[in-house]
JSON list of C-alpha atoms in Angstrom, two decimals:
[
{"chain": "T", "resi": 1, "resn": "MET", "atom": "CA", "xyz": [80.32, 104.48, 73.81]},
{"chain": "T", "resi": 2, "resn": "THR", "atom": "CA", "xyz": [83.73, 104.49, 72.71]},
{"chain": "T", "resi": 3, "resn": "ARG", "atom": "CA", "xyz": [84.41, 107.21, 75.49]},
{"chain": "T", "resi": 4, "resn": "ARG", "atom": "CA", "xyz": [83.21, 104.61, 78.30]},
{"chain": "T", "resi": 5, "resn": "LEU", "atom": "CA", "xyz": [85.29, 101.65, 77.78]},
{"chain": "T", "resi": 6, "resn": "PRO", "atom": "CA", "xyz": [88.53, 103.10, 78.34]},
{"chain": "T", "resi": 7, "resn": "LEU", "atom": "CA", "xyz": [86.88, 104.90, 81.51]},
{"chain": "T", "resi": 8, "resn": "ALA", "atom": "CA", "xyz": [85.34, 101.20, 82.27]},
{"chain": "T", "resi": 9, "resn": "VAL", "atom": "CA", "xyz": [89.20, 99.87, 82.00]},
{"chain": "T", "resi": 10, "resn": "LEU", "atom": "CA", "xyz": [90.72, 102.76, 83.97]},
{"chain": "T", "resi": 11, "resn": "VAL", "atom": "CA", "xyz": [88.39, 102.44, 87.22]},
{"chain": "T", "resi": 12, "resn": "ALA", "atom": "CA", "xyz": [88.98, 98.44, 86.84]},
{"chain": "T", "resi": 13, "resn": "VAL", "atom": "CA", "xyz": [92.63, 98.90, 86.80]},
{"chain": "T", "resi": 14, "resn": "ALA", "atom": "CA", "xyz": [92.08, 101.39, 89.81]},
{"chain": "T", "resi": 15, "resn": "THR", "atom": "CA", "xyz": [90.08, 98.87, 91.87]},
{"chain": "T", "resi": 16, "resn": "LEU", "atom": "CA", "xyz": [92.91, 96.14, 91.20]},
{"chain": "T", "resi": 17, "resn": "VAL", "atom": "CA", "xyz": [95.55, 98.57, 92.31]},
{"chain": "T", "resi": 18, "resn": "LEU", "atom": "CA", "xyz": [94.19, 100.04, 95.15]},
{"chain": "T", "resi": 19, "resn": "GLY", "atom": "CA", "xyz": [91.92, 96.63, 96.38]},
{"chain": "T", "resi": 20, "resn": "GLY", "atom": "CA", "xyz": [95.66, 95.08, 96.72]},
{"chain": "T", "resi": 21, "resn": "CYS", "atom": "CA", "xyz": [95.61, 92.41, 93.96]},
{"chain": "T", "resi": 22, "resn": "GLY", "atom": "CA", "xyz": [97.69, 89.57, 94.34]},
{"chain": "T", "resi": 23, "resn": "HIS", "atom": "CA", "xyz": [99.54, 88.29, 96.85]},
{"chain": "T", "resi": 24, "resn": "SER", "atom": "CA", "xyz": [100.74, 89.97, 100.21]},
{"chain": "T", "resi": 25, "resn": "TRP", "atom": "CA", "xyz": [104.55, 91.22, 100.63]},
{"chain": "T", "resi": 26, "resn": "ASP", "atom": "CA", "xyz": [105.22, 88.08, 102.95]},
{"chain": "T", "resi": 27, "resn": "TRP", "atom": "CA", "xyz": [103.87, 85.54, 100.46]},
{"chain": "T", "resi": 28, "resn": "LYS", "atom": "CA", "xyz": [106.16, 87.48, 98.07]},
{"chain": "T", "resi": 29, "resn": "GLN", "atom": "CA", "xyz": [108.79, 87.34, 100.16]},
{"chain": "T", "resi": 30, "resn": "ALA", "atom": "CA", "xyz": [108.36, 83.15, 101.09]},
{"chain": "T", "resi": 31, "resn": "ASP", "atom": "CA", "xyz": [108.13, 82.91, 97.36]},
{"chain": "T", "resi": 32, "resn": "LEU", "atom": "CA", "xyz": [111.46, 83.82, 96.72]},
{"chain": "T", "resi": 33, "resn": "ASP", "atom": "CA", "xyz": [113.15, 81.66, 99.58]},
{"chain": "T", "resi": 34, "resn": "ARG", "atom": "CA", "xyz": [110.78, 78.63, 98.02]},
{"chain": "T", "resi": 35, "resn": "ASN", "atom": "CA", "xyz": [112.64, 79.28, 95.02]},
{"chain": "T", "resi": 36, "resn": "ARG", "atom": "CA", "xyz": [116.00, 78.72, 96.85]},
{"chain": "T", "resi": 37, "resn": "LEU", "atom": "CA", "xyz": [114.82, 76.05, 99.19]},
{"chain": "T", "resi": 38, "resn": "ASN", "atom": "CA", "xyz": [113.86, 74.09, 95.81]},
{"chain": "T", "resi": 39, "resn": "LEU", "atom": "CA", "xyz": [117.14, 74.84, 94.60]},
{"chain": "T", "resi": 40, "resn": "GLY", "atom": "CA", "xyz": [118.58, 73.38, 98.38]},
{"chain": "T", "resi": 41, "resn": "LEU", "atom": "CA", "xyz": [116.87, 69.55, 97.72]},
{"chain": "T", "resi": 42, "resn": "PHE", "atom": "CA", "xyz": [117.88, 69.75, 94.33]},
{"chain": "T", "resi": 43, "resn": "ARG", "atom": "CA", "xyz": [121.70, 70.23, 95.38]},
{"chain": "T", "resi": 44, "resn": "GLY", "atom": "CA", "xyz": [121.36, 67.30, 98.05]},
{"chain": "T", "resi": 45, "resn": "ALA", "atom": "CA", "xyz": [120.36, 69.31, 101.12]},
{"chain": "T", "resi": 46, "resn": "ASP", "atom": "CA", "xyz": [118.82, 66.25, 103.45]},
{"chain": "T", "resi": 47, "resn": "THR", "atom": "CA", "xyz": [118.28, 67.98, 107.09]},
{"chain": "T", "resi": 48, "resn": "GLY", "atom": "CA", "xyz": [116.09, 70.88, 108.13]},
{"chain": "T", "resi": 49, "resn": "GLU", "atom": "CA", "xyz": [119.88, 72.54, 108.92]},
{"chain": "T", "resi": 50, "resn": "LYS", "atom": "CA", "xyz": [121.18, 72.42, 105.88]},
{"chain": "T", "resi": 51, "resn": "LEU", "atom": "CA", "xyz": [118.00, 73.27, 103.94]},
{"chain": "T", "resi": 52, "resn": "GLY", "atom": "CA", "xyz": [117.37, 76.37, 106.29]},
{"chain": "T", "resi": 53, "resn": "SER", "atom": "CA", "xyz": [120.91, 77.63, 105.28]},
{"chain": "T", "resi": 54, "resn": "TRP", "atom": "CA", "xyz": [119.90, 78.04, 101.75]},
{"chain": "T", "resi": 55, "resn": "VAL", "atom": "CA", "xyz": [117.55, 80.80, 102.63]},
{"chain": "T", "resi": 56, "resn": "ARG", "atom": "CA", "xyz": [118.27, 84.37, 102.00]},
{"chain": "T", "resi": 57, "resn": "VAL", "atom": "CA", "xyz": [115.17, 86.82, 102.43]},
{"chain": "T", "resi": 58, "resn": "GLY", "atom": "CA", "xyz": [113.73, 85.61, 105.95]},
{"chain": "T", "resi": 59, "resn": "GLU", "atom": "CA", "xyz": [115.21, 84.48, 109.17]},
{"chain": "T", "resi": 60, "resn": "VAL", "atom": "CA", "xyz": [114.94, 81.10, 110.29]},
{"chain": "T", "resi": 61, "resn": "VAL", "atom": "CA", "xyz": [113.68, 80.50, 113.66]},
{"chain": "T", "resi": 62, "resn": "ASP", "atom": "CA", "xyz": [113.07, 76.78, 113.42]},
{"chain": "T", "resi": 63, "resn": "SER", "atom": "CA", "xyz": [114.49, 73.77, 111.53]},
{"chain": "T", "resi": 64, "resn": "LYS", "atom": "CA", "xyz": [114.58, 70.35, 112.33]},
{"chain": "T", "resi": 65, "resn": "GLY", "atom": "CA", "xyz": [114.25, 66.48, 110.67]},
{"chain": "T", "resi": 66, "resn": "SER", "atom": "CA", "xyz": [115.42, 64.86, 107.74]},
{"chain": "T", "resi": 67, "resn": "ARG", "atom": "CA", "xyz": [114.29, 63.83, 104.27]},
{"chain": "T", "resi": 68, "resn": "SER", "atom": "CA", "xyz": [115.14, 60.23, 105.04]},
{"chain": "T", "resi": 69, "resn": "SER", "atom": "CA", "xyz": [112.26, 60.22, 107.86]},
{"chain": "T", "resi": 70, "resn": "ASP", "atom": "CA", "xyz": [110.17, 62.41, 106.12]},
{"chain": "T", "resi": 71, "resn": "ASP", "atom": "CA", "xyz": [109.58, 65.35, 108.75]},
{"chain": "T", "resi": 72, "resn": "LEU", "atom": "CA", "xyz": [111.89, 68.12, 107.26]},
{"chain": "T", "resi": 73, "resn": "GLU", "atom": "CA", "xyz": [110.49, 71.18, 107.67]},
{"chain": "T", "resi": 74, "resn": "VAL", "atom": "CA", "xyz": [111.74, 74.85, 108.09]},
{"chain": "T", "resi": 75, "resn": "VAL", "atom": "CA", "xyz": [110.53, 77.96, 109.19]},
{"chain": "T", "resi": 76, "resn": "VAL", "atom": "CA", "xyz": [111.27, 80.98, 108.74]},
{"chain": "T", "resi": 77, "resn": "ARG", "atom": "CA", "xyz": [109.96, 84.78, 109.82]},
{"chain": "T", "resi": 78, "resn": "TYR", "atom": "CA", "xyz": [109.59, 87.89, 107.61]},
{"chain": "T", "resi": 79, "resn": "GLU", "atom": "CA", "xyz": [109.27, 91.28, 108.88]},
{"chain": "T", "resi": 80, "resn": "ARG", "atom": "CA", "xyz": [108.82, 94.59, 107.49]},
{"chain": "T", "resi": 81, "resn": "GLU", "atom": "CA", "xyz": [108.05, 98.05, 109.65]},
{"chain": "T", "resi": 82, "resn": "VAL", "atom": "CA", "xyz": [104.85, 99.31, 109.20]},
{"chain": "T", "resi": 83, "resn": "GLY", "atom": "CA", "xyz": [104.49, 103.46, 109.63]},
{"chain": "T", "resi": 84, "resn": "GLU", "atom": "CA", "xyz": [102.02, 105.60, 109.98]},
{"chain": "T", "resi": 85, "resn": "PRO", "atom": "CA", "xyz": [99.70, 105.91, 106.65]},
{"chain": "T", "resi": 86, "resn": "PHE", "atom": "CA", "xyz": [99.66, 102.19, 106.46]},
{"chain": "T", "resi": 87, "resn": "GLY", "atom": "CA", "xyz": [98.70, 101.42, 110.00]},
{"chain": "T", "resi": 88, "resn": "THR", "atom": "CA", "xyz": [99.53, 101.35, 113.70]},
{"chain": "T", "resi": 89, "resn": "PRO", "atom": "CA", "xyz": [103.29, 101.91, 113.40]},
{"chain": "T", "resi": 90, "resn": "GLY", "atom": "CA", "xyz": [105.58, 98.95, 114.27]},
{"chain": "T", "resi": 91, "resn": "THR", "atom": "CA", "xyz": [106.99, 95.63, 113.25]},
{"chain": "T", "resi": 92, "resn": "GLU", "atom": "CA", "xyz": [104.71, 93.26, 111.27]},
{"chain": "T", "resi": 93, "resn": "ARG", "atom": "CA", "xyz": [106.50, 89.65, 111.68]},
{"chain": "T", "resi": 94, "resn": "VAL", "atom": "CA", "xyz": [104.85, 86.99, 109.84]},
{"chain": "T", "resi": 95, "resn": "CYS", "atom": "CA", "xyz": [106.31, 83.05, 109.31]},
{"chain": "T", "resi": 96, "resn": "TYR", "atom": "CA", "xyz": [105.88, 80.17, 107.00]},
{"chain": "T", "resi": 97, "resn": "ARG", "atom": "CA", "xyz": [106.46, 76.89, 107.32]},
{"chain": "T", "resi": 98, "resn": "PHE", "atom": "CA", "xyz": [108.46, 75.43, 104.14]},
{"chain": "T", "resi": 99, "resn": "THR", "atom": "CA", "xyz": [108.01, 70.99, 104.05]},
{"chain": "T", "resi": 100, "resn": "PRO", "atom": "CA", "xyz": [108.81, 68.99, 100.95]},
{"chain": "T", "resi": 101, "resn": "ALA", "atom": "CA", "xyz": [105.87, 68.02, 98.44]},
{"chain": "T", "resi": 102, "resn": "THR", "atom": "CA", "xyz": [104.52, 64.29, 98.43]},
{"chain": "T", "resi": 103, "resn": "ASP", "atom": "CA", "xyz": [106.98, 64.46, 95.14]},
{"chain": "T", "resi": 104, "resn": "GLY", "atom": "CA", "xyz": [110.25, 65.05, 97.51]},
{"chain": "T", "resi": 105, "resn": "ALA", "atom": "CA", "xyz": [111.45, 67.32, 94.19]},
{"chain": "T", "resi": 106, "resn": "GLU", "atom": "CA", "xyz": [109.51, 70.93, 95.43]},
{"chain": "T", "resi": 107, "resn": "VAL", "atom": "CA", "xyz": [109.17, 72.45, 98.62]},
{"chain": "T", "resi": 108, "resn": "ASP", "atom": "CA", "xyz": [105.45, 73.32, 99.64]},
{"chain": "T", "resi": 109, "resn": "PHE", "atom": "CA", "xyz": [104.43, 76.63, 102.07]},
{"chain": "T", "resi": 110, "resn": "GLY", "atom": "CA", "xyz": [102.63, 77.91, 103.87]},
{"chain": "T", "resi": 111, "resn": "ARG", "atom": "CA", "xyz": [101.74, 80.82, 106.71]},
{"chain": "T", "resi": 112, "resn": "THR", "atom": "CA", "xyz": [102.35, 79.50, 110.51]},
{"chain": "T", "resi": 113, "resn": "ASP", "atom": "CA", "xyz": [102.68, 80.79, 113.83]},
{"chain": "T", "resi": 114, "resn": "CYS", "atom": "CA", "xyz": [105.98, 82.20, 114.77]},
{"chain": "T", "resi": 115, "resn": "PRO", "atom": "CA", "xyz": [107.99, 80.29, 117.77]}
]
């Protein structure tokens, strides 16, 4: 019985690691920018252009609106090179849309189509 427990734990850990548990590479990159955008809101970024200037990881592909008109948003593209062992070689591109949350103090984000 004592031998099976460590083996079961090892199998569970290997399954989680190989199964890709957690968030995807693009979500992690977007989350880093979300933290910066939260700081930007706190520091008074009140237009899409000003808020977009706080992005450090991805590339801003669209920014518009203002906090006063409730249409503030920033769209950011994240890219990575994919090699042969992990899929078809090339560049993978994913975009995220960032908008102020309903409380206005934090930024919500989610995947969107790239413009």
